[in-house]
PDB file of C-alpha atoms and ligand atoms in Angstrom:
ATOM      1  CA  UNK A   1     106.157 152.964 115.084  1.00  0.00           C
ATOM      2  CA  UNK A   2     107.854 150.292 116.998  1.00  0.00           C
ATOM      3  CA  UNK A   3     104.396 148.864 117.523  1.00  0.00           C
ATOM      4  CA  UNK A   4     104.106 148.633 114.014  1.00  0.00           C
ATOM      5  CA  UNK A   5     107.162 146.304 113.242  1.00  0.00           C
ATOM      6  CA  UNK A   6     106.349 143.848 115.902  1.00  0.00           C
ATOM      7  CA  UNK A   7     102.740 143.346 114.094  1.00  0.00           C
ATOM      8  CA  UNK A   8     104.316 143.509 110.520  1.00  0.00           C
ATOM      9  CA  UNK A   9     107.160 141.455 111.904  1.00  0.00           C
ATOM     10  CA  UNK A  10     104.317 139.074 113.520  1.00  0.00           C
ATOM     11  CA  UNK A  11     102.135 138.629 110.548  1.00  0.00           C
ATOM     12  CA  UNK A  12     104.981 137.836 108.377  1.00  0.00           C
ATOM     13  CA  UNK A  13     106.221 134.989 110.686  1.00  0.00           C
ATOM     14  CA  UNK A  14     102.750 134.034 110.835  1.00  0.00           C
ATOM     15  CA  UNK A  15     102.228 133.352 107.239  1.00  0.00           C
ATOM     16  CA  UNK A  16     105.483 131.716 106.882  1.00  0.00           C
ATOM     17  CA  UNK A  17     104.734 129.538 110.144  1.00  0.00           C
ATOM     18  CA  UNK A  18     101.007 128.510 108.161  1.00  0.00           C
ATOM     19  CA  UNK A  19     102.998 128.039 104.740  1.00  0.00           C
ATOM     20  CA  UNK A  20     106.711 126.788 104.836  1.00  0.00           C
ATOM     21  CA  UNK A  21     107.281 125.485 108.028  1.00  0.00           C
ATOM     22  CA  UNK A  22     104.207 122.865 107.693  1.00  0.00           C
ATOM     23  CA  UNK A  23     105.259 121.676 104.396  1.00  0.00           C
ATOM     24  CA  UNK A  24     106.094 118.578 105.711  1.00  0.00           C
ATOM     25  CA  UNK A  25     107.275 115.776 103.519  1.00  0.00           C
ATOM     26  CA  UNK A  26     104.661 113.784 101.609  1.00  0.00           C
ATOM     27  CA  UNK A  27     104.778 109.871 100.943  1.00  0.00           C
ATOM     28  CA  UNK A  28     103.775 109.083  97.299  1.00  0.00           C
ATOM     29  CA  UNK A  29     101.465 106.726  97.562  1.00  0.00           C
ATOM     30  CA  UNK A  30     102.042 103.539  95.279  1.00  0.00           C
ATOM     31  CA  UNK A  31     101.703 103.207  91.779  1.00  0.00           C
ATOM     32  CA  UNK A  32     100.411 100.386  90.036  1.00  0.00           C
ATOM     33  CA  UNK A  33     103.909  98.733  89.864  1.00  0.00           C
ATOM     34  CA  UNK A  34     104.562  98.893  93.093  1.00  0.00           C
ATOM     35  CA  UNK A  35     101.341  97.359  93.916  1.00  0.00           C
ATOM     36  CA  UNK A  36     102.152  94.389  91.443  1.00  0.00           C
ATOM     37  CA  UNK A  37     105.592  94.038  93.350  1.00  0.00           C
ATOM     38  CA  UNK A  38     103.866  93.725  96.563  1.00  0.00           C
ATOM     39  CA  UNK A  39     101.957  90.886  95.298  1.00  0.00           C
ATOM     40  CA  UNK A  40     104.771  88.997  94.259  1.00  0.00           C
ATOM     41  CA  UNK A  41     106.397  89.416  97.527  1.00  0.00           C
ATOM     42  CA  UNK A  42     103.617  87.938  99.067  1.00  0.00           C
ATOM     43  CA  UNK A  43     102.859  85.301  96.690  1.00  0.00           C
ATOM     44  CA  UNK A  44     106.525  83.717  95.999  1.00  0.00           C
ATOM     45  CA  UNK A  45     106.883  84.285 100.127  1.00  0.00           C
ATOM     46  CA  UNK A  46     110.031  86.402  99.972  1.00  0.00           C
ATOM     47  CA  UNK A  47     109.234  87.064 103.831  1.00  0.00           C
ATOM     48  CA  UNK A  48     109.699  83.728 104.958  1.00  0.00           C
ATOM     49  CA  UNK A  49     113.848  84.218 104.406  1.00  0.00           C
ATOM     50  CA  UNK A  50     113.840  87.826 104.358  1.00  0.00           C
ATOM     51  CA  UNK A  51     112.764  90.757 106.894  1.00  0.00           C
ATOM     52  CA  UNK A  52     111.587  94.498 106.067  1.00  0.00           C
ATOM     53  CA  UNK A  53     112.035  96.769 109.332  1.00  0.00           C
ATOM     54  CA  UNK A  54     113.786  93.050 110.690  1.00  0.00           C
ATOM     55  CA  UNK A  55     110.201  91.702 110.563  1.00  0.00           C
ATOM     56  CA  UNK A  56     110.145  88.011 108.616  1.00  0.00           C
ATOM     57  CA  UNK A  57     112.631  85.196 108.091  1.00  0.00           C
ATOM     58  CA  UNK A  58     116.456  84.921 109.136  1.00  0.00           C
ATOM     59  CA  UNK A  59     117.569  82.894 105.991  1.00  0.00           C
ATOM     60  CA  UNK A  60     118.424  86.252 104.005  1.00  0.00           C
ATOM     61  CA  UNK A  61     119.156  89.473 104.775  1.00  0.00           C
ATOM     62  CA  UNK A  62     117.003  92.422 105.512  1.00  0.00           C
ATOM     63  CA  UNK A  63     115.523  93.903 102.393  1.00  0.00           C
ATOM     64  CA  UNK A  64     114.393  97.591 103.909  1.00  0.00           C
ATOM     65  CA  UNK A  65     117.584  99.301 102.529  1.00  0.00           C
ATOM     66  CA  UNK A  66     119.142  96.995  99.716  1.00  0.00           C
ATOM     67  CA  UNK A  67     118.069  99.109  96.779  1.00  0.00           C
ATOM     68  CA  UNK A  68     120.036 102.519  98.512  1.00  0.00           C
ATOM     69  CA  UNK A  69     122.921 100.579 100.781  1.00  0.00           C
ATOM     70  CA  UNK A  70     126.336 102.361  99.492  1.00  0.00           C
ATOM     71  CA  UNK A  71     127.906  98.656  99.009  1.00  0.00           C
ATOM     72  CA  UNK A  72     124.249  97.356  97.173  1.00  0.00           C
ATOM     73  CA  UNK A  73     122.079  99.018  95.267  1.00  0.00           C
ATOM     74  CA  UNK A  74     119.145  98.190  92.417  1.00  0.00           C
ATOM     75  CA  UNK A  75     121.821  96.259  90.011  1.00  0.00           C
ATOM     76  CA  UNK A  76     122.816  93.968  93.075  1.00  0.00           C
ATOM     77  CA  UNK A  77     119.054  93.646  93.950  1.00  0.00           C
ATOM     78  CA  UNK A  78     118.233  92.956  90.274  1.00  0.00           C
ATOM     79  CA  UNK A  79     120.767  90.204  89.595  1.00  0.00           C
ATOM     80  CA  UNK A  80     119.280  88.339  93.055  1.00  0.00           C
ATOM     81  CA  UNK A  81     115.731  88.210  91.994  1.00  0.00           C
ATOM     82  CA  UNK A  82     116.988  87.762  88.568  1.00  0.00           C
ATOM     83  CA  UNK A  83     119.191  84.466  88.975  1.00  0.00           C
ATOM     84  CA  UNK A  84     118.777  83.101  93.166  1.00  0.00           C
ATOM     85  CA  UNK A  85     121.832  82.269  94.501  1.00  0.00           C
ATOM     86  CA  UNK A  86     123.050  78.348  95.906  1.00  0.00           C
ATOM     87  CA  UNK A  87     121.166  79.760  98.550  1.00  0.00           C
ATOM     88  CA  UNK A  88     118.293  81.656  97.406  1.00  0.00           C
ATOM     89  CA  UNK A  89     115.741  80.025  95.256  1.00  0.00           C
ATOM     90  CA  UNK A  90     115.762  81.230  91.359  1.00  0.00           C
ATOM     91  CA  UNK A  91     111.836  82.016  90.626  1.00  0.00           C
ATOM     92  CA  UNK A  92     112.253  82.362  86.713  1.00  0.00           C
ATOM     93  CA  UNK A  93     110.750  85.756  87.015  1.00  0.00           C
ATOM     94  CA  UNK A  94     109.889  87.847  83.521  1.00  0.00           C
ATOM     95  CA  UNK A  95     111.733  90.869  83.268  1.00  0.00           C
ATOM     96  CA  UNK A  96     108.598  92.808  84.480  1.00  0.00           C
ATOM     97  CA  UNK A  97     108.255  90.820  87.529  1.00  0.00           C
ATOM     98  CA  UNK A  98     111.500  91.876  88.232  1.00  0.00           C
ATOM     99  CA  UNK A  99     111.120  95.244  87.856  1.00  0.00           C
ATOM    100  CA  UNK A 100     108.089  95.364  90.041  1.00  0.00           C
ATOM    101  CA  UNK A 101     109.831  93.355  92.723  1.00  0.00           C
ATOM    102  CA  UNK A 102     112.263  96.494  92.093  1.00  0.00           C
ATOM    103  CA  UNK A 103     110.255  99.280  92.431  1.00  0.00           C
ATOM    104  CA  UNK A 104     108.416  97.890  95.328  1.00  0.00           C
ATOM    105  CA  UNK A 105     111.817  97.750  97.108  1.00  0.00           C
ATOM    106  CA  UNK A 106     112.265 101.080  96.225  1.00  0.00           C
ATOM    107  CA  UNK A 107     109.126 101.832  97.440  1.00  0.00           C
ATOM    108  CA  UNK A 108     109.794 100.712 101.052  1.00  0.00           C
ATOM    109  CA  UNK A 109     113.175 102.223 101.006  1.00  0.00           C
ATOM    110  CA  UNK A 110     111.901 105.211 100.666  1.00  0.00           C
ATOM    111  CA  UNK A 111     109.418 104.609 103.720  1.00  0.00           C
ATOM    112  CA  UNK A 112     112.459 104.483 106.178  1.00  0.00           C
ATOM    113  CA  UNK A 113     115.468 103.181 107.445  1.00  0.00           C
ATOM    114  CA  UNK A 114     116.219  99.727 109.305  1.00  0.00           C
ATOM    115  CA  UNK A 115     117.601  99.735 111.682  1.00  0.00           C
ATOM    116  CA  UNK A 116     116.759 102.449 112.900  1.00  0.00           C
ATOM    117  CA  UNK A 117     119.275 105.714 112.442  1.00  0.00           C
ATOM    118  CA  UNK A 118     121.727 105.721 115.765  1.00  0.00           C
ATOM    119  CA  UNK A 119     120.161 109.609 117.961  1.00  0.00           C
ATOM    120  CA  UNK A 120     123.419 111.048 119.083  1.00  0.00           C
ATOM    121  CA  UNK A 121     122.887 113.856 122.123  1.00  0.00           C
ATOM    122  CA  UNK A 122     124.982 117.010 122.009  1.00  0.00           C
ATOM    123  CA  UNK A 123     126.084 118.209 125.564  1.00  0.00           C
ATOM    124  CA  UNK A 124     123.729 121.390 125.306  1.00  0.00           C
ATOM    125  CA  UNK A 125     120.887 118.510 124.581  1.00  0.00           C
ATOM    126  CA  UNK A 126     119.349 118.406 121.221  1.00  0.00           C
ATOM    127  CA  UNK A 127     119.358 115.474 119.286  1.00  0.00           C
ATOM    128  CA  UNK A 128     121.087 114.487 116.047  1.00  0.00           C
ATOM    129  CA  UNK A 129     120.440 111.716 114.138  1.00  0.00           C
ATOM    130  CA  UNK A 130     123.922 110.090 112.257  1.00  0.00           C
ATOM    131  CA  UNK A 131     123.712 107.474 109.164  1.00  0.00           C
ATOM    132  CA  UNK A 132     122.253 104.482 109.389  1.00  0.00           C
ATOM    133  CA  UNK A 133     124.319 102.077 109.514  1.00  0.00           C
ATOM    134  CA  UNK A 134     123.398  99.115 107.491  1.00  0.00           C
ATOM    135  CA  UNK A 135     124.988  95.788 109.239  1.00  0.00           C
ATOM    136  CA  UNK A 136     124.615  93.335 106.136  1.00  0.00           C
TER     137      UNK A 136
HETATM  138  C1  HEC B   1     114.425  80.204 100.607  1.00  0.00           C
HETATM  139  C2  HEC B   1     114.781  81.497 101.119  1.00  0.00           C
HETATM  140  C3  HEC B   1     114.636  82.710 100.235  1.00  0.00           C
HETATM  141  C4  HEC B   1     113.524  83.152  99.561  1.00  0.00           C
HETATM  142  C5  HEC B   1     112.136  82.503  99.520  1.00  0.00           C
HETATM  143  C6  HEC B   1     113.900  84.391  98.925  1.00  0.00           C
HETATM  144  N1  HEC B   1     115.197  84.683  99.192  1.00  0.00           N
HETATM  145 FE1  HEC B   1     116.209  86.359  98.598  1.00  0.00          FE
HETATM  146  N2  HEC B   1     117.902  85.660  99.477  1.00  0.00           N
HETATM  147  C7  HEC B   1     117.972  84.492 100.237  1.00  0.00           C
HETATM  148  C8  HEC B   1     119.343  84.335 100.713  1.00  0.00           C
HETATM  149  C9  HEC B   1     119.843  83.195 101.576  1.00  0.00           C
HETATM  150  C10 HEC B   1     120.068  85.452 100.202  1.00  0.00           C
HETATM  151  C11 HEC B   1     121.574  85.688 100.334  1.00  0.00           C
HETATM  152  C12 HEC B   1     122.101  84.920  99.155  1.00  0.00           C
HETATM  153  C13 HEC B   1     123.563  84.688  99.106  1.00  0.00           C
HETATM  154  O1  HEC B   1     124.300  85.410  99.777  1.00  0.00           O
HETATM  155  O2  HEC B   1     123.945  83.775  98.353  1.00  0.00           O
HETATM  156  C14 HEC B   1     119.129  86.250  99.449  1.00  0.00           C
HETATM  157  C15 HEC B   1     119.450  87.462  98.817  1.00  0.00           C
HETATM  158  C16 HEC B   1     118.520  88.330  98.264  1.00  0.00           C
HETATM  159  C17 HEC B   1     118.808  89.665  97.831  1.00  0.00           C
HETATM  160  C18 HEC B   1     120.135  90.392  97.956  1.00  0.00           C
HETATM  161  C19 HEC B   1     120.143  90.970  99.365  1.00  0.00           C
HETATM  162  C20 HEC B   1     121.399  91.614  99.835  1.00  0.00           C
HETATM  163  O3  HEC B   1     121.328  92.355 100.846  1.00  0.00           O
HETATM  164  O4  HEC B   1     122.471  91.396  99.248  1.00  0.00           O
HETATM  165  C21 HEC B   1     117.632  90.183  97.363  1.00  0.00           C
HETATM  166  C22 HEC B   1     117.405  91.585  96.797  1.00  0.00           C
HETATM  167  C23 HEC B   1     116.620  89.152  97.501  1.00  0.00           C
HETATM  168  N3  HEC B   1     117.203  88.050  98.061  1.00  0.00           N
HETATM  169  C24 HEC B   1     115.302  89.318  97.116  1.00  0.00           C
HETATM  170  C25 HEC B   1     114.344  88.323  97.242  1.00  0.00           C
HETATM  171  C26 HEC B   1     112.982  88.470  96.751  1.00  0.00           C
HETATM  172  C27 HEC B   1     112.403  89.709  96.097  1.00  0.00           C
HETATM  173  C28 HEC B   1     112.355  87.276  97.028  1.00  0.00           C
HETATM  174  C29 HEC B   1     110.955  86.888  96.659  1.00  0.00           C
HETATM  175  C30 HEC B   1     110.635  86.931  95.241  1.00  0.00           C
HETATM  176  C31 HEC B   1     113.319  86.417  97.706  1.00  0.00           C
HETATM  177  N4  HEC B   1     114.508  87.083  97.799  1.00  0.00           N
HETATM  178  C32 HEC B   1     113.037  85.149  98.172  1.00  0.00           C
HETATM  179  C33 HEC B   1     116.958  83.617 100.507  1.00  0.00           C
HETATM  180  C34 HEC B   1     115.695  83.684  99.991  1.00  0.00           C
END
C-alpha cells in the first residue's frame, strides 16, 4: 500500500518534472519589422553614440532598456528618433522607419536587462535577483 503511493506519488512528479517544470521561457524570434529596424540601426550608425548591453558609442545613452525604463518608455523613444535633439542628429525618418526603429528596441528589451540586475545573497545562501536599476 505504502509502496504504492511512493510510485503513484513518483510518476506524478515525474510527468510534471518532463512537462511544467521544463517549460522554460521562449524568445520570439523577430518579425519582419524588427528585422527592418535592425537595418536601420546599422545603416544610420545609431551604435557609434549609443550602446546596447554598454557595447558602442558614449555620445548617448544606452538603448537596451529605453522602451521599458519607468522614467522613458516608447513615446520618449519615439519623439528622439522622430525629431534628434541639439545633440542627436534628426534623420527625417518616415513614420514606418520609426516604428521599426521601435519595435526593434522593443525587441532587444525584451532580450535582457543592462546592466545587469544587482544578485543579492540571503544569509541561508540562495540568491535573489532585485530591479535593475537603470542609471540614465
Ligand atoms: C551623433 C550621435 C548620435 C547618433 C548617430 C544617434 N543618436 Fe540617439 N541620441 C544621441 C544623444 C547625444 C542623445 C541624448 C540627447 C539629448 O539628451 O539631447 C540621444 C538620445 C536618443 C534616445 C533617447 C534615449 C534616452 O535614454 O533618453 C533614443 C531612443 C535614441 N537616441 C535613438 C537613436 C537611434 C534609433 C539612432 C539611429 C537611428 C540614434 N539615436 C542615433 C546621439 C546620437
Amino acid at each position: 500500500m505504502i509502496l504504492g503511493s511512493f510510485c503513484a506519488a513518483f510518476a506524478v512528479y515525474s510527468a510534471y518534472v518532463w512537462t511544467a517544470a521544463t517549460d522554460i521561457p521562449q524568445h520570439r524570434p523577430p518579425g519582419d519589422q524588427v528585422k527592418a529596424g535592425l537595418a536601420l540601426f546599422q545603416e544610420k550608425n545609431c551604435i557609434a553614440c549609443h550602446q546596447l548591453y554598454g557595447l558602442g558609442g558614449h555620445m548617448g545613452p544606452d538603448l537596451t532598456n529605453v522602451v521599458s525604463a519607468p522614467d522613458k518608455g516608447v513615446d520618449h523613444a519615439k519623439a528622439f528618433i522622430e525629431s534628434g535633439t541639439s545633440k542627436m542628429p534628426n534623420f527625417n525618418l518616415g513614420e514606418k522607419q520609426v516604428d521599426a526603429l521601435v519595435q526593434f528596441l522593443k525587441f532587444v528589451d525584451s532580450s535582457g536587462t543592462y546592466p545587469a540586475k544587482t544578485p543579492e545573497m540571503s544569509w541561508y545562501g540562495t540568491v535573489a535577483y532585485g530591479a535593475a536599476k537603470h542609471t540614465q
